[in-house]
PDB file of C-alpha atoms in Angstrom:
ATOM      1  CA  MET S1098     223.803  54.452 154.634  1.00 52.00           C
ATOM      2  CA  ASN S1099     224.918  58.085 155.572  1.00 56.00           C
ATOM      3  CA  LYS S1100     222.745  61.280 156.038  1.00 53.00           C
ATOM      4  CA  LYS S1101     222.559  62.616 152.193  1.00 54.00           C
ATOM      5  CA  LYS S1102     221.158  59.393 151.638  1.00 54.00           C
ATOM      6  CA  GLU S1103     218.788  59.129 153.898  1.00 55.00           C
ATOM      7  CA  LEU S1104     217.436  62.540 153.831  1.00 48.00           C
ATOM      8  CA  LYS S1105     216.723  62.172 149.826  1.00 53.00           C
ATOM      9  CA  LYS S1106     214.984  58.566 151.012  1.00 53.00           C
ATOM     10  CA  ARG S1107     213.097  60.763 152.924  1.00 52.00           C
ATOM     11  CA  LYS S1108     212.081  63.551 150.473  1.00 51.00           C
ATOM     12  CA  LYS S1109     210.515  60.648 147.929  1.00 51.00           C
ATOM     13  CA  GLU S1110     208.096  59.044 150.534  1.00 50.00           C
ATOM     14  CA  LYS S1111     207.046  61.977 152.135  1.00 52.00           C
ATOM     15  CA  GLY S1112     206.091  63.505 148.367  1.00 53.00           C
ATOM     16  CA  PHE S1113     206.557  67.151 146.036  1.00 55.00           C
ATOM     17  CA  SER S1114     208.058  69.864 148.240  1.00 63.00           C
ATOM     18  CA  ALA S1115     206.082  73.041 148.506  1.00 61.00           C
ATOM     19  CA  ILE S1116     208.589  74.792 146.128  1.00 66.00           C
ATOM     20  CA  GLU S1117     207.502  71.798 143.728  1.00 55.00           C
ATOM     21  CA  LEU S1118     204.056  72.014 144.259  1.00 55.00           C
ATOM     22  CA  LEU S1119     203.702  76.166 144.108  1.00 61.00           C
ATOM     23  CA  SER S1120     206.109  75.009 140.522  1.00 59.00           C
ATOM     24  CA  ILE S1121     203.358  72.474 138.971  1.00 57.00           C
ATOM     25  CA  ALA S1122     200.885  75.122 140.474  1.00 53.00           C
ATOM     26  CA  LEU S1123     202.208  78.058 138.958  1.00 56.00           C
ATOM     27  CA  LEU S1124     202.593  76.082 135.253  1.00 52.00           C
ATOM     28  CA  VAL S1125     199.035  74.707 135.530  1.00 48.00           C
ATOM     29  CA  LEU S1126     197.755  78.306 135.775  1.00 54.00           C
ATOM     30  CA  VAL S1127     199.753  79.157 132.750  1.00 49.00           C
ATOM     31  CA  VAL S1128     198.643  76.516 131.384  1.00 44.00           C
ATOM     32  CA  SER S1129     194.781  76.895 131.947  1.00 43.00           C
ATOM     33  CA  ALA S1130     194.945  80.677 130.986  1.00 45.00           C
ATOM     34  CA  ILE S1131     195.710  79.954 127.317  1.00 43.00           C
ATOM     35  CA  PHE S1132     193.507  77.572 126.696  1.00 37.00           C
ATOM     36  CA  LEU S1133     190.659  80.579 128.279  1.00 40.00           C
ATOM     37  CA  VAL S1134     191.939  82.636 126.320  1.00 38.00           C
ATOM     38  CA  ILE S1135     191.638  80.359 122.534  1.00 37.00           C
ATOM     39  CA  ALA S1136     188.278  79.751 123.872  1.00 37.00           C
ATOM     40  CA  LEU S1137     187.421  83.161 124.309  1.00 40.00           C
ATOM     41  CA  GLN S1138     188.684  84.128 121.261  1.00 47.00           C
ATOM     42  CA  SER S1139     186.881  81.560 119.709  1.00 44.00           C
ATOM     43  CA  SER S1140     183.685  82.115 120.612  1.00 71.00           C
ATOM     44  CA  TYR S1141     183.852  85.927 119.866  1.00 75.00           C
ATOM     45  CA  ASN S1142     184.881  85.257 116.342  1.00 85.00           C
ATOM     46  CA  ASP S1143     181.962  83.172 116.395  1.00 90.00           C
ATOM     47  CA  LYS S1144     179.761  85.635 117.680  1.00 93.00           C
ATOM     48  CA  TYR S1145     181.240  88.236 115.311  1.00 95.00           C
ATOM     49  CA  GLN S1146     180.055  85.936 112.472  1.00 94.00           C
ATOM     50  CA  VAL S1147     176.920  86.144 113.138  1.00 94.00           C
ATOM     51  CA  PHE S1148     177.371  89.833 113.318  1.00 95.00           C
ATOM     52  CA  GLN S1149     177.674  90.380 110.740  1.00 96.00           C
ATOM     53  CA  TYR S1150     175.378  87.870 109.223  1.00 95.00           C
ATOM     54  CA  SER S1151     172.847  89.869 110.297  1.00 95.00           C
ATOM     55  CA  ALA S1152     173.925  93.260 109.437  1.00 96.00           C
ATOM     56  CA  THR S1153     174.002  91.479 105.243  1.00 94.00           C
ATOM     57  CA  GLN S1154     170.239  89.900 106.927  1.00 93.00           C
ATOM     58  CA  PHE S1155     169.214  93.571 107.971  1.00 94.00           C
ATOM     59  CA  GLY S1156     169.807  95.247 104.205  1.00 91.00           C
ATOM     60  CA  VAL S1157     168.151  92.781 102.133  1.00 88.00           C
ATOM     61  CA  ASN S1158     164.998  93.232 104.574  1.00 88.00           C
ATOM     62  CA  ALA S1159     165.229  96.090 104.407  1.00 87.00           C
ATOM     63  CA  THR S1160     165.741  96.598 100.502  1.00 81.00           C
ATOM     64  CA  GLY S1161     161.898  95.604 100.072  1.00 74.00           C
ATOM     65  CA  PHE S1162     160.645  98.278 102.333  1.00 75.00           C
ATOM     66  CA  GLN S1163     162.155 100.400 101.265  1.00 64.00           C
ATOM     67  CA  PHE S1164     160.607 100.245  97.573  1.00 57.00           C
ATOM     68  CA  GLN S1165     157.527 100.747  98.507  1.00 58.00           C
ATOM     69  CA  ASP S1166     158.696 104.396 100.891  1.00 59.00           C
ATOM     70  CA  GLU S1167     161.629 105.286  98.727  1.00 68.00           C
ATOM     71  CA  LYS S1168     163.575 106.664 101.484  1.00 78.00           C
ATOM     72  CA  ARG S1169     167.393 106.986 101.563  1.00 86.00           C
ATOM     73  CA  GLU S1170     167.428 106.018 105.156  1.00 91.00           C
ATOM     74  CA  ILE S1171     165.637 103.649 107.141  1.00 93.00           C
ATOM     75  CA  PHE S1172     166.238 102.469 111.159  1.00 96.00           C
ATOM     76  CA  LEU S1173     165.516  99.780 112.295  1.00 96.00           C
ATOM     77  CA  LYS S1174     162.378 100.126 114.167  1.00 96.00           C
ATOM     78  CA  GLU S1175     160.469 101.110 111.494  1.00 93.00           C
ATOM     79  CA  LEU S1176     161.297  98.112 110.121  1.00 93.00           C
ATOM     80  CA  ILE S1177     159.946  96.274 113.423  1.00 95.00           C
ATOM     81  CA  ASP S1178     157.209  98.517 113.052  1.00 94.00           C
ATOM     82  CA  ASN S1179     156.069  98.107 110.427  1.00 90.00           C
ATOM     83  CA  LYS S1180     156.611  94.768 110.376  1.00 90.00           C
ATOM     84  CA  ALA S1181     158.927  93.960 107.631  1.00 88.00           C
ATOM     85  CA  ILE S1182     161.600  92.587 110.467  1.00 91.00           C
ATOM     86  CA  SER S1183     161.279  90.180 113.883  1.00 93.00           C
ATOM     87  CA  PRO S1184     163.808  92.072 115.936  1.00 96.00           C
ATOM     88  CA  ILE S1185     166.840  91.497 115.382  1.00 96.00           C
ATOM     89  CA  LYS S1186     168.541  88.823 119.135  1.00 95.00           C
ATOM     90  CA  ASN S1187     171.773  90.301 120.038  1.00 96.00           C
ATOM     91  CA  PRO S1188     174.990  87.739 119.737  1.00 94.00           C
ATOM     92  CA  PHE S1189     176.940  89.336 122.424  1.00 92.00           C
ATOM     93  CA  TYR S1190     174.250  88.164 125.266  1.00 85.00           C
ATOM     94  CA  GLU S1191     173.522  91.330 126.580  1.00 85.00           C
ATOM     95  CA  PRO S1192     170.905  93.364 126.125  1.00 92.00           C
ATOM     96  CA  LYS S1193     169.420  90.801 124.867  1.00 94.00           C
ATOM     97  CA  TYR S1194     167.844  92.162 120.688  1.00 97.00           C
ATOM     98  CA  CYS S1195     169.775  94.825 118.598  1.00 97.00           C
ATOM     99  CA  ASP S1196     169.793  98.947 119.520  1.00 97.00           C
ATOM    100  CA  THR S1197     166.695  99.752 117.165  1.00 97.00           C
ATOM    101  CA  ALA S1198     167.264 103.326 117.094  1.00 97.00           C
ATOM    102  CA  ASN S1199     170.755 103.373 116.914  1.00 97.00           C
ATOM    103  CA  SER S1200     170.658 100.811 112.972  1.00 97.00           C
ATOM    104  CA  LYS S1201     169.759 101.585 110.350  1.00 97.00           C
ATOM    105  CA  VAL S1202     170.422 100.669 106.376  1.00 95.00           C
ATOM    106  CA  ARG S1203     170.865 103.644 103.872  1.00 94.00           C
ATOM    107  CA  PHE S1204     170.717 103.292 100.487  1.00 90.00           C
ATOM    108  CA  ASP S1205     173.402 105.443  97.627  1.00 85.00           C
ATOM    109  CA  THR S1206     170.810 108.036  95.203  1.00 75.00           C
ATOM    110  CA  ASN S1207     170.791 104.772  93.114  1.00 70.00           C
ATOM    111  CA  GLY S1208     168.664 103.481  95.299  1.00 62.00           C
ATOM    112  CA  VAL S1209     170.818  99.762  94.952  1.00 70.00           C
ATOM    113  CA  ASP S1210     174.063 100.216  97.313  1.00 85.00           C
ATOM    114  CA  LYS S1211     172.788  99.524 100.385  1.00 91.00           C
ATOM    115  CA  TYR S1212     175.085 100.963 103.440  1.00 95.00           C
ATOM    116  CA  VAL S1213     174.166  98.883 106.540  1.00 96.00           C
ATOM    117  CA  THR S1214     174.757  99.976 110.897  1.00 98.00           C
ATOM    118  CA  LEU S1215     173.825  97.574 113.338  1.00 98.00           C
ATOM    119  CA  LYS S1216     175.321  98.023 117.271  1.00 98.00           C
ATOM    120  CA  CYS S1217     174.119  95.279 119.336  1.00 97.00           C
ATOM    121  CA  GLY S1218     174.776  96.427 123.159  1.00 96.00           C
ATOM    122  CA  GLU S1219     178.009  97.830 122.730  1.00 96.00           C
ATOM    123  CA  TYR S1220     180.060  96.344 119.058  1.00 97.00           C
ATOM    124  CA  LEU S1221     178.710  97.977 116.190  1.00 98.00           C
ATOM    125  CA  ILE S1222     178.854  97.702 112.642  1.00 98.00           C
ATOM    126  CA  GLU S1223     178.636 101.138 110.752  1.00 97.00           C
ATOM    127  CA  GLU S1224     178.169 102.236 106.886  1.00 96.00           C
ATOM    128  CA  GLN S1225     179.049  98.426 105.955  1.00 96.00           C
ATOM    129  CA  SER S1226     177.819  97.520 102.440  1.00 94.00           C
ATOM    130  CA  VAL S1227     175.988  94.535 102.451  1.00 91.00           C
ATOM    131  CA  SER S1228     178.677  93.555  99.819  1.00 91.00           C
ATOM    132  CA  ASP S1229     182.067  94.050 101.575  1.00 94.00           C
ATOM    133  CA  LYS S1230     183.957  90.644 101.915  1.00 94.00           C
ATOM    134  CA  THR S1231     185.491  91.771 104.858  1.00 95.00           C
ATOM    135  CA  PHE S1232     182.994  93.529 107.922  1.00 96.00           C
ATOM    136  CA  THR S1233     185.240  95.698 110.632  1.00 97.00           C
ATOM    137  CA  ILE S1234     183.918  95.602 113.914  1.00 97.00           C
ATOM    138  CA  TYR S1235     183.753  98.374 116.131  1.00 97.00           C
ATOM    139  CA  LYS S1236     183.356  98.637 120.429  1.00 96.00           C
ATOM    140  CA  VAL S1237     181.469 101.514 121.340  1.00 97.00           C
ATOM    141  CA  THR S1238     180.395 103.548 124.219  1.00 96.00           C
ATOM    142  CA  ASN S1239     177.777 105.729 124.664  1.00 94.00           C
ATOM    143  CA  TRP S1240     176.941 109.476 123.495  1.00 95.00           C
ATOM    144  CA  LYS S1241     177.440 111.276 126.485  1.00 95.00           C
ATOM    145  CA  GLU S1242     177.892 115.165 126.556  1.00 94.00           C
ATOM    146  CA  LYS S1243     181.372 115.710 126.824  1.00 93.00           C
ATOM    147  CA  LYS S1244     184.356 114.551 124.891  1.00 92.00           C
ATOM    148  CA  LYS S1245     186.795 113.028 127.018  1.00 89.00           C
ATOM    149  CA  LYS S1246     189.050 112.079 124.339  1.00 90.00           C
ATOM    150  CA  ASP S1247     190.215 113.941 120.974  1.00 91.00           C
ATOM    151  CA  ASN S1248     190.131 111.088 119.171  1.00 92.00           C
ATOM    152  CA  ASP S1249     185.939 111.039 120.766  1.00 95.00           C
ATOM    153  CA  GLU S1250     183.289 111.153 117.574  1.00 96.00           C
ATOM    154  CA  GLU S1251     180.981 113.517 117.586  1.00 96.00           C
ATOM    155  CA  ARG S1252     177.734 113.351 115.805  1.00 96.00           C
ATOM    156  CA  ILE S1253     174.644 116.173 116.926  1.00 97.00           C
ATOM    157  CA  LEU S1254     171.186 114.874 117.745  1.00 98.00           C
ATOM    158  CA  PHE S1255     167.770 115.479 118.730  1.00 98.00           C
ATOM    159  CA  ASN S1256     165.085 115.968 121.100  1.00 98.00           C
ATOM    160  CA  TYR S1257     161.866 118.129 122.204  1.00 98.00           C
ATOM    161  CA  ILE S1258     160.554 119.599 125.473  1.00 96.00           C
ATOM    162  CA  LYS S1259     157.622 117.355 126.377  1.00 94.00           C
ATOM    163  CA  ASP S1260     155.798 118.088 130.337  1.00 93.00           C
ATOM    164  CA  GLY S1261     159.049 119.941 131.192  1.00 93.00           C
ATOM    165  CA  LYS S1262     161.451 117.314 130.392  1.00 95.00           C
ATOM    166  CA  ASN S1263     163.544 115.184 127.938  1.00 96.00           C
ATOM    167  CA  ALA S1264     160.643 113.759 126.055  1.00 97.00           C
ATOM    168  CA  PHE S1265     162.309 110.732 124.444  1.00 97.00           C
ATOM    169  CA  ALA S1266     165.471 108.928 127.419  1.00 95.00           C
ATOM    170  CA  GLU S1267     168.338 109.068 124.697  1.00 96.00           C
ATOM    171  CA  SER S1268     168.675 111.819 121.510  1.00 97.00           C
ATOM    172  CA  TYR S1269     167.959 110.724 118.030  1.00 97.00           C
ATOM    173  CA  GLU S1270     170.169 111.867 114.941  1.00 96.00           C
ATOM    174  CA  GLU S1271     167.713 113.826 112.217  1.00 96.00           C
ATOM    175  CA  ASN S1272     165.861 110.885 110.812  1.00 95.00           C
ATOM    176  CA  MET S1273     165.699 108.957 113.162  1.00 97.00           C
ATOM    177  CA  PHE S1274     164.640 111.684 115.064  1.00 98.00           C
ATOM    178  CA  LEU S1275     161.893 113.026 112.951  1.00 97.00           C
ATOM    179  CA  TYR S1276     160.662 109.451 112.325  1.00 96.00           C
ATOM    180  CA  ALA S1277     159.683 108.700 117.065  1.00 97.00           C
ATOM    181  CA  PHE S1278     158.327 112.515 116.613  1.00 98.00           C
ATOM    182  CA  ASN S1279     155.676 112.216 113.646  1.00 97.00           C
ATOM    183  CA  GLU S1280     155.199 108.409 114.999  1.00 96.00           C
ATOM    184  CA  GLU S1281     153.834 110.393 118.563  1.00 96.00           C
ATOM    185  CA  ASN S1282     152.614 113.021 118.106  1.00 96.00           C
ATOM    186  CA  GLN S1283     150.595 111.580 114.726  1.00 96.00           C
ATOM    187  CA  THR S1284     152.582 114.343 112.683  1.00 96.00           C
ATOM    188  CA  THR S1285     153.959 114.130 108.831  1.00 95.00           C
ATOM    189  CA  TYR S1286     156.856 117.101 109.265  1.00 96.00           C
ATOM    190  CA  TRP S1287     159.777 115.192 106.352  1.00 93.00           C
ATOM    191  CA  ASP S1288     162.451 118.591 108.487  1.00 95.00           C
ATOM    192  CA  VAL S1289     163.324 119.360 111.808  1.00 96.00           C
ATOM    193  CA  SER S1290     163.518 122.503 110.170  1.00 95.00           C
ATOM    194  CA  LEU S1291     159.081 122.860 110.222  1.00 97.00           C
ATOM    195  CA  ILE S1292     158.198 121.202 113.532  1.00 97.00           C
ATOM    196  CA  PRO S1293     156.634 124.472 115.307  1.00 97.00           C
ATOM    197  CA  GLN S1294     159.291 125.854 117.931  1.00 95.00           C
ATOM    198  CA  GLU S1295     156.061 125.308 120.649  1.00 95.00           C
ATOM    199  CA  TYR S1296     157.108 121.890 121.077  1.00 96.00           C
ATOM    200  CA  GLY S1297     160.880 122.434 122.024  1.00 96.00           C
ATOM    201  CA  VAL S1298     163.403 121.018 119.412  1.00 97.00           C
ATOM    202  CA  TYR S1299     165.966 121.484 120.240  1.00 97.00           C
ATOM    203  CA  GLN S1300     169.808 119.652 119.433  1.00 97.00           C
ATOM    204  CA  LYS S1301     173.370 118.599 121.337  1.00 97.00           C
ATOM    205  CA  THR S1302     176.212 117.425 119.672  1.00 97.00           C
ATOM    206  CA  TYR S1303     178.081 114.292 121.417  1.00 97.00           C
ATOM    207  CA  TYR S1304     180.927 112.727 121.586  1.00 98.00           C
ATOM    208  CA  ARG S1305     181.489 108.289 122.045  1.00 97.00           C
ATOM    209  CA  SER S1306     184.668 106.858 121.862  1.00 96.00           C
ATOM    210  CA  LYS S1307     184.342 103.768 119.066  1.00 96.00           C
ATOM    211  CA  THR S1308     188.126 101.257 119.086  1.00 96.00           C
ATOM    212  CA  LYS S1309     188.185  99.172 116.320  1.00 96.00           C
ATOM    213  CA  VAL S1310     187.903  95.455 118.241  1.00 94.00           C
ATOM    214  CA  GLY S1311     188.172  92.770 115.142  1.00 93.00           C
ATOM    215  CA  THR S1312     187.065  91.228 111.374  1.00 93.00           C
ATOM    216  CA  VAL S1313     185.284  88.598 110.067  1.00 93.00           C
ATOM    217  CA  LYS S1314     184.363  87.515 106.670  1.00 93.00           C
ATOM    218  CA  ALA S1315     180.991  88.002 104.856  1.00 89.00           C
ATOM    219  CA  LYS S1316     179.124  85.095 104.574  1.00 80.00           C
TER     220      LYS S1316
END
């Protein structure tokens, strides 16, 4: 038997070479990564669908309360406080429930059309008509006082001073602020400008980034 044949025989007896094992390992890694991406995408599509359904139900449940109160804008916190709806579970798990102060239903002037904003963790459905066939899902940052990018969204938010510090842990948009302020102080102000200066109400411009991450057909 010549030397070449003998070397081949020894390699077969020893099994795969180090290079062959490395190639197999890399192939397995690539295939696993592909399956992981597919699995994660499927998982998020399911979560987006639940998110959309929750937003639609939020809008439907708000309708009955709006007929009683005749408001043009109702926040999730207000509905929960009045036992008109249960807390909405966050389909993305953290935190456990959707944001009550930054989720709302806006009613058009005709009192029929409803536009839902639902924020669950860092995910957002914004100003979406409950009759829409497709919902857009965004990923957003928290509101910050400093602008980081030119295309950052900006919004004026309100807070007030109590015992030398901010009364609320976060600042709110005007209508949410009025609701929270009136609840805490047992007042009935319907416009921020009517609140006496002694309360130290102030407003600031805040910024956040918002990125579209997906769309989902309504169910």
